Backbone as XML, in Angstrom:
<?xml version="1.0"?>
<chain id="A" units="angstrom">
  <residue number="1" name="UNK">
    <atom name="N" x="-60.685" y="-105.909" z="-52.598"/>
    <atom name="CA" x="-61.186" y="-105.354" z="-53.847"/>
    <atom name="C" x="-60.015" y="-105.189" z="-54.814"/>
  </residue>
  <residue number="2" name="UNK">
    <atom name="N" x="-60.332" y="-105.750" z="-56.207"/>
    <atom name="CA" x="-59.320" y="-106.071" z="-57.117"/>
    <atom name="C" x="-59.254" y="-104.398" z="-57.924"/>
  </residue>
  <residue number="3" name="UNK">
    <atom name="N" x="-57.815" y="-103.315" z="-57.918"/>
    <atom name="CA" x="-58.522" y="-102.450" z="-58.302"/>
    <atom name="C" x="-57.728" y="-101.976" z="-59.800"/>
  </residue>
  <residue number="4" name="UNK">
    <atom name="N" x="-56.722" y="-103.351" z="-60.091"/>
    <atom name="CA" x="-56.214" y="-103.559" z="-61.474"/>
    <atom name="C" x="-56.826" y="-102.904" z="-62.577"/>
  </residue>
  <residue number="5" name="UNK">
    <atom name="N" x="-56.120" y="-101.821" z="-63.241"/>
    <atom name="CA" x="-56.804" y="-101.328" z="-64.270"/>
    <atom name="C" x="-56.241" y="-102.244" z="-65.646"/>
  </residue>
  <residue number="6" name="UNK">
    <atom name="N" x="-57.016" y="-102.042" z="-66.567"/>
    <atom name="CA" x="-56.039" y="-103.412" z="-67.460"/>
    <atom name="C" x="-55.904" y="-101.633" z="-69.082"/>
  </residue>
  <residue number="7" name="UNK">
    <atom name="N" x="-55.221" y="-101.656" z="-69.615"/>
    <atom name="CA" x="-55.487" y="-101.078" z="-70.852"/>
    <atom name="C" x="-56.186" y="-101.751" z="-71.649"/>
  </residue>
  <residue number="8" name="UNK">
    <atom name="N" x="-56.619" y="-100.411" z="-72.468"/>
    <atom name="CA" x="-57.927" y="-101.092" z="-73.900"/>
    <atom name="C" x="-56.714" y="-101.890" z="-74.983"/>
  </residue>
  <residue number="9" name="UNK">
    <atom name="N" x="-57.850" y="-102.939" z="-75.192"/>
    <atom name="CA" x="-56.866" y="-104.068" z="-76.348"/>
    <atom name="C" x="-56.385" y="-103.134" z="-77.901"/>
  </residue>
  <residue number="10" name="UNK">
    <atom name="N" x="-55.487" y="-103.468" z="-78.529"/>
    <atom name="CA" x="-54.515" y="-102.000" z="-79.364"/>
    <atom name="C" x="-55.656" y="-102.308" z="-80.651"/>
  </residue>
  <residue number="11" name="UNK">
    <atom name="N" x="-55.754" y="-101.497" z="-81.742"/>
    <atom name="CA" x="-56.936" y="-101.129" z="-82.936"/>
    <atom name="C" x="-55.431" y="-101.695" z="-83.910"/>
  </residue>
  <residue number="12" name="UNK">
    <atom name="N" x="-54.737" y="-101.507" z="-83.906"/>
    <atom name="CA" x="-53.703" y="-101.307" z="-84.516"/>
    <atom name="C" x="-52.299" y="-101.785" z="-84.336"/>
  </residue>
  <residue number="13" name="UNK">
    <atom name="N" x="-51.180" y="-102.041" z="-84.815"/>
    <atom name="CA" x="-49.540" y="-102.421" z="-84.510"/>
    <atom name="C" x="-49.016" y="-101.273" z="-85.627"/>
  </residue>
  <residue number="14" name="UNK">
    <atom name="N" x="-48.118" y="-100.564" z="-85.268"/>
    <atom name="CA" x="-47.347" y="-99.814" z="-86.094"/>
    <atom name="C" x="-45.987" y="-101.879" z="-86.799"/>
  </residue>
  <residue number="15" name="UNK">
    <atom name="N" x="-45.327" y="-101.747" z="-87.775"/>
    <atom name="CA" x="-44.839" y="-102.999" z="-88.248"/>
    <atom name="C" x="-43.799" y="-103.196" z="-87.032"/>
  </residue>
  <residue number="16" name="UNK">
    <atom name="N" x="-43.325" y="-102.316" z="-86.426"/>
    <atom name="CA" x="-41.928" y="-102.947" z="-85.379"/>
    <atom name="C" x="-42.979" y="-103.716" z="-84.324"/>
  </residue>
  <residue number="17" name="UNK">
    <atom name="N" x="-44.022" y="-103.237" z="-83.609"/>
    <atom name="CA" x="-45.068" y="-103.473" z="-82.579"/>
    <atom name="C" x="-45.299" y="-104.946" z="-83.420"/>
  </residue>
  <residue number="18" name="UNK">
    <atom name="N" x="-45.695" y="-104.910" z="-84.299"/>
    <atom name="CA" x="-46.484" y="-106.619" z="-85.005"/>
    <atom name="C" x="-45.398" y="-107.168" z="-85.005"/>
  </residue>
  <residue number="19" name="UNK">
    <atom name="N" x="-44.128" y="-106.675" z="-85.569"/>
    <atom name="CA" x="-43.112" y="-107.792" z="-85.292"/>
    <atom name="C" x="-43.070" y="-108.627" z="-84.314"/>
  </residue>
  <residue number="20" name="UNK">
    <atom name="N" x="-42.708" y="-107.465" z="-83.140"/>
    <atom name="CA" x="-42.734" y="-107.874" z="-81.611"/>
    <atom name="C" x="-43.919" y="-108.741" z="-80.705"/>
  </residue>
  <residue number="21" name="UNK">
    <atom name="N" x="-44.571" y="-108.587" z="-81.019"/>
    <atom name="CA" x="-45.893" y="-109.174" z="-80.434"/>
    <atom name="C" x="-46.192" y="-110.666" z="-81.215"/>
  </residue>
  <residue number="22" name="UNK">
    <atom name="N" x="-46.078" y="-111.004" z="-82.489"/>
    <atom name="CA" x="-46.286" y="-112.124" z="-83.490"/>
    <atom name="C" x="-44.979" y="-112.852" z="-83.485"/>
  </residue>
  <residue number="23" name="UNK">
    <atom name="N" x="-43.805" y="-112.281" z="-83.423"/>
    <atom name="CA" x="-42.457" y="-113.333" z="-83.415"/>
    <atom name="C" x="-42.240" y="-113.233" z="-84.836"/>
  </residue>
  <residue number="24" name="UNK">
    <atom name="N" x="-42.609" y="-112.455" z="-85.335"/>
    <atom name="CA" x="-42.219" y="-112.551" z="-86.913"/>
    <atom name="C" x="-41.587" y="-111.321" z="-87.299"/>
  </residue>
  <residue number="25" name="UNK">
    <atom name="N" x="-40.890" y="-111.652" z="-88.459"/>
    <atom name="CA" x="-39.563" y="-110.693" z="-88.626"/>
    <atom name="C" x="-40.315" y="-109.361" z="-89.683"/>
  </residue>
  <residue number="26" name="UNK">
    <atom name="N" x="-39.851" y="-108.245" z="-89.475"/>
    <atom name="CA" x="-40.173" y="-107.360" z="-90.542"/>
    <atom name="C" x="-40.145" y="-107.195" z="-92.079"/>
  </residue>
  <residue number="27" name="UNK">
    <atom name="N" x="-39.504" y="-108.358" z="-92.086"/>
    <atom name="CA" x="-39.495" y="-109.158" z="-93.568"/>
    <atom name="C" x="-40.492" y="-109.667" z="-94.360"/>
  </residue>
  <residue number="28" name="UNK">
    <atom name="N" x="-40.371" y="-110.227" z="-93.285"/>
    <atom name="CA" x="-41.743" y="-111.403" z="-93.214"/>
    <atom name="C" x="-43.291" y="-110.684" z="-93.592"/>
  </residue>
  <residue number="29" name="UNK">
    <atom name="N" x="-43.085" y="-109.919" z="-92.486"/>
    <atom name="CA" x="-44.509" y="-108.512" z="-92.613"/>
    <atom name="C" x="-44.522" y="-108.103" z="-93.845"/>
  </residue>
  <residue number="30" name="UNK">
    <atom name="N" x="-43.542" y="-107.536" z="-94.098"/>
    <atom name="CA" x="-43.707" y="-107.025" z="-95.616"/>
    <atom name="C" x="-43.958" y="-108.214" z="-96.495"/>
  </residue>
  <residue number="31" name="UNK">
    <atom name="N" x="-43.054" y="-108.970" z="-96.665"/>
    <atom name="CA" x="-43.943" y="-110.429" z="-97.575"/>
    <atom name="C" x="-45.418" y="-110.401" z="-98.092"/>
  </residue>
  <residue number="32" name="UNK">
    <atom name="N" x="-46.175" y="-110.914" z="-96.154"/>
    <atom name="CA" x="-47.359" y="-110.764" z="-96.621"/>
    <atom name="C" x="-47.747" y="-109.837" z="-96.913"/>
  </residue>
  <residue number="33" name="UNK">
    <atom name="N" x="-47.703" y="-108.710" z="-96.762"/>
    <atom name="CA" x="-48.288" y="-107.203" z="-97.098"/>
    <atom name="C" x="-48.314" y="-107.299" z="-98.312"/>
  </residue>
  <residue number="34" name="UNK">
    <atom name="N" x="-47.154" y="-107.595" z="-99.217"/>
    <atom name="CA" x="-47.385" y="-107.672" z="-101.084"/>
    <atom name="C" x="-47.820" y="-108.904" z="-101.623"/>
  </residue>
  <residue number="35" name="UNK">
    <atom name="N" x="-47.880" y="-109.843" z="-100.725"/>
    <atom name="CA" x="-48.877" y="-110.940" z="-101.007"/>
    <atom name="C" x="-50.103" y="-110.574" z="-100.553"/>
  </residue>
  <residue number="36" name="UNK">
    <atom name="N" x="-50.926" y="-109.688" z="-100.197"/>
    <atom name="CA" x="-52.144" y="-108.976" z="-99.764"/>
    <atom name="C" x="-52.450" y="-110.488" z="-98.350"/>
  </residue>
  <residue number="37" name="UNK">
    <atom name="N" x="-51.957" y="-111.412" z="-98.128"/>
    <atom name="CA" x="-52.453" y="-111.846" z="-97.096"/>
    <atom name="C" x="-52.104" y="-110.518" z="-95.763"/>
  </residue>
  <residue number="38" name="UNK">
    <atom name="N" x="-51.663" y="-109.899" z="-95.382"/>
    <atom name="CA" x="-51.646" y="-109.242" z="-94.442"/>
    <atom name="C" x="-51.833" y="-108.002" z="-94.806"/>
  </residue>
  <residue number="39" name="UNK">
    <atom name="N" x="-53.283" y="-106.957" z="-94.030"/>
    <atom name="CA" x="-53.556" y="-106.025" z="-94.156"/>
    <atom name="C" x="-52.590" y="-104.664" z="-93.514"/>
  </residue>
  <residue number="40" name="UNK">
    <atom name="N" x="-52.421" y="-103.514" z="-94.245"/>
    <atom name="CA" x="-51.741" y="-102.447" z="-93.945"/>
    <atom name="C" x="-52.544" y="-101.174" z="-94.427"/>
  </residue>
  <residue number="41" name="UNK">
    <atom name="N" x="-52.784" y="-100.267" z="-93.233"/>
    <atom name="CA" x="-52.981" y="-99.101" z="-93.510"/>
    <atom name="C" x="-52.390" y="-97.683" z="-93.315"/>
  </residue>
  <residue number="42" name="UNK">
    <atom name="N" x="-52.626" y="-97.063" z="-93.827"/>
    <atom name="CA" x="-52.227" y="-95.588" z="-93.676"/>
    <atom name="C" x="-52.770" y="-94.626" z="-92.799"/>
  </residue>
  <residue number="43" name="UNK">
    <atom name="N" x="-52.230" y="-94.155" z="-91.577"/>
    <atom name="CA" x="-53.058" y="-93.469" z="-91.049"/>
    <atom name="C" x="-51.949" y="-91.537" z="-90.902"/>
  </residue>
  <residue number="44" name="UNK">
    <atom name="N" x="-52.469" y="-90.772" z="-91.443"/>
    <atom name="CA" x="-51.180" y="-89.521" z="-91.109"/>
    <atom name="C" x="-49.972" y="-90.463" z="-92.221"/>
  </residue>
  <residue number="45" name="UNK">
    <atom name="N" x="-48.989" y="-89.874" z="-91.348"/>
    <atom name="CA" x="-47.940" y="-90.727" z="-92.187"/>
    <atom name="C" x="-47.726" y="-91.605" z="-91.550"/>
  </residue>
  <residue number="46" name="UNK">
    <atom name="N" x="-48.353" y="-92.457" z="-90.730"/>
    <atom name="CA" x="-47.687" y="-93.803" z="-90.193"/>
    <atom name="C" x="-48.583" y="-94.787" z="-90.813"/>
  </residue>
  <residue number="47" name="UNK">
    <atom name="N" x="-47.801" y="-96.290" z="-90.577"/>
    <atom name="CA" x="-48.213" y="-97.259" z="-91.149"/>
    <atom name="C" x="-48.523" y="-98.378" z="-90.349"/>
  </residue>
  <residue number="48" name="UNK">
    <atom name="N" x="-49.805" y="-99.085" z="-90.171"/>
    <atom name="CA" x="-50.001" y="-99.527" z="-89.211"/>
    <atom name="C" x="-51.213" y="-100.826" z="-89.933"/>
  </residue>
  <residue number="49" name="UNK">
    <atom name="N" x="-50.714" y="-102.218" z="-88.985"/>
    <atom name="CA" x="-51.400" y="-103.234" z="-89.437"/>
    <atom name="C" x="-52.569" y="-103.349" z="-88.312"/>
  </residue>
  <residue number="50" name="UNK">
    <atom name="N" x="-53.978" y="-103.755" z="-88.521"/>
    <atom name="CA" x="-55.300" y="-103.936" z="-87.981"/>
    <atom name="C" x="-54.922" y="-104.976" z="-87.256"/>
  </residue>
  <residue number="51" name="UNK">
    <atom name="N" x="-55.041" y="-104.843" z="-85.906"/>
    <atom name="CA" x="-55.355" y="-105.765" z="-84.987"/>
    <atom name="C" x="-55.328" y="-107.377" z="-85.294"/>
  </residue>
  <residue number="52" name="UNK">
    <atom name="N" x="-57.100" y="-107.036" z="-85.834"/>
    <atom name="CA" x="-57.628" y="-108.388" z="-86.418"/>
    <atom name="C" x="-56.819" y="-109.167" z="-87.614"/>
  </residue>
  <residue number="53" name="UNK">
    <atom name="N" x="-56.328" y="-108.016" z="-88.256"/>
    <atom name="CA" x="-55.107" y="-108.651" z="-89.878"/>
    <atom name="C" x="-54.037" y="-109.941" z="-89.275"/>
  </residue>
  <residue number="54" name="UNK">
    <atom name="N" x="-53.814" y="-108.586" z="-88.204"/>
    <atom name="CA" x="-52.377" y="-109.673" z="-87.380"/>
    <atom name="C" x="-53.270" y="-110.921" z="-87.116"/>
  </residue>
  <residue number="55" name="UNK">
    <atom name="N" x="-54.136" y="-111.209" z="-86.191"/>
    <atom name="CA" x="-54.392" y="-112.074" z="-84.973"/>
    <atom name="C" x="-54.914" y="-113.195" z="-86.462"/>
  </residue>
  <residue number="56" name="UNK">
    <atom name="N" x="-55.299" y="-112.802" z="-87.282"/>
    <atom name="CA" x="-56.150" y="-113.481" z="-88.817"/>
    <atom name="C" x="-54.333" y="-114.191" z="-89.401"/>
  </residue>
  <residue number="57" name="UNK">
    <atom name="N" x="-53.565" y="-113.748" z="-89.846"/>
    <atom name="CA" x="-52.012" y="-114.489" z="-90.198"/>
    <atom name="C" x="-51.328" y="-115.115" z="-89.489"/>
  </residue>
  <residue number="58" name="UNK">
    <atom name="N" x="-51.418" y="-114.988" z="-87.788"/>
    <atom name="CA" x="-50.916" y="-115.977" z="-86.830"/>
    <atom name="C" x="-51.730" y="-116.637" z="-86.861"/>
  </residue>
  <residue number="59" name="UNK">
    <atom name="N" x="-52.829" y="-116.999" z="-86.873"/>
    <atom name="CA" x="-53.807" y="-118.365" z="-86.839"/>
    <atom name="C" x="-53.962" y="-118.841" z="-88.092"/>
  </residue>
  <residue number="60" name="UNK">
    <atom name="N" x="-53.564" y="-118.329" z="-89.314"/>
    <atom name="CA" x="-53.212" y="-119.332" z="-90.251"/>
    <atom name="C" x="-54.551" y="-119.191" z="-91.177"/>
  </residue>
  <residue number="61" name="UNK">
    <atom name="N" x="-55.522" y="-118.295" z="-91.092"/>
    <atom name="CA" x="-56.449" y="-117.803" z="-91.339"/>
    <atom name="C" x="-56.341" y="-116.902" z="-92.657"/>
  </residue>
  <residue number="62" name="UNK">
    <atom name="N" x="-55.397" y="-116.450" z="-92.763"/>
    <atom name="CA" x="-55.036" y="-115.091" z="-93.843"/>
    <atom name="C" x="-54.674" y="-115.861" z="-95.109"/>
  </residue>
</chain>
């Protein structure tokens, strides 16, 4: 019996996390962010890109 728990997939990347995960530089993030191709929100005081924003600019989609 397989009894692997897996974690829930992330809602969110704070910008160092999207860096890390996409291969793209924090530069870069910001780029698109003021080119509105890449979504950013505010949550408290942190700043954090949607899941789907990211996975939508690596596929070339955004």
């Amino acid at each position: 019996m397989n009894t692997t728990t897996r974690e829930p997939e992330k809602l969110a990347y704070s910008l160092a996390e999207a860096a890390r995960v996409s291969s793209l530089g924090r530069s870069t993030l910001y780029r698109h962010i003021r080119a509105k191709r890449l979504e950013l929100v505010r949550v408290g005081g942190r700043s954090l890109i949607p899941a789907a924003a990211l996975h939508r600019l690596v596929r070339g989609e955004a």
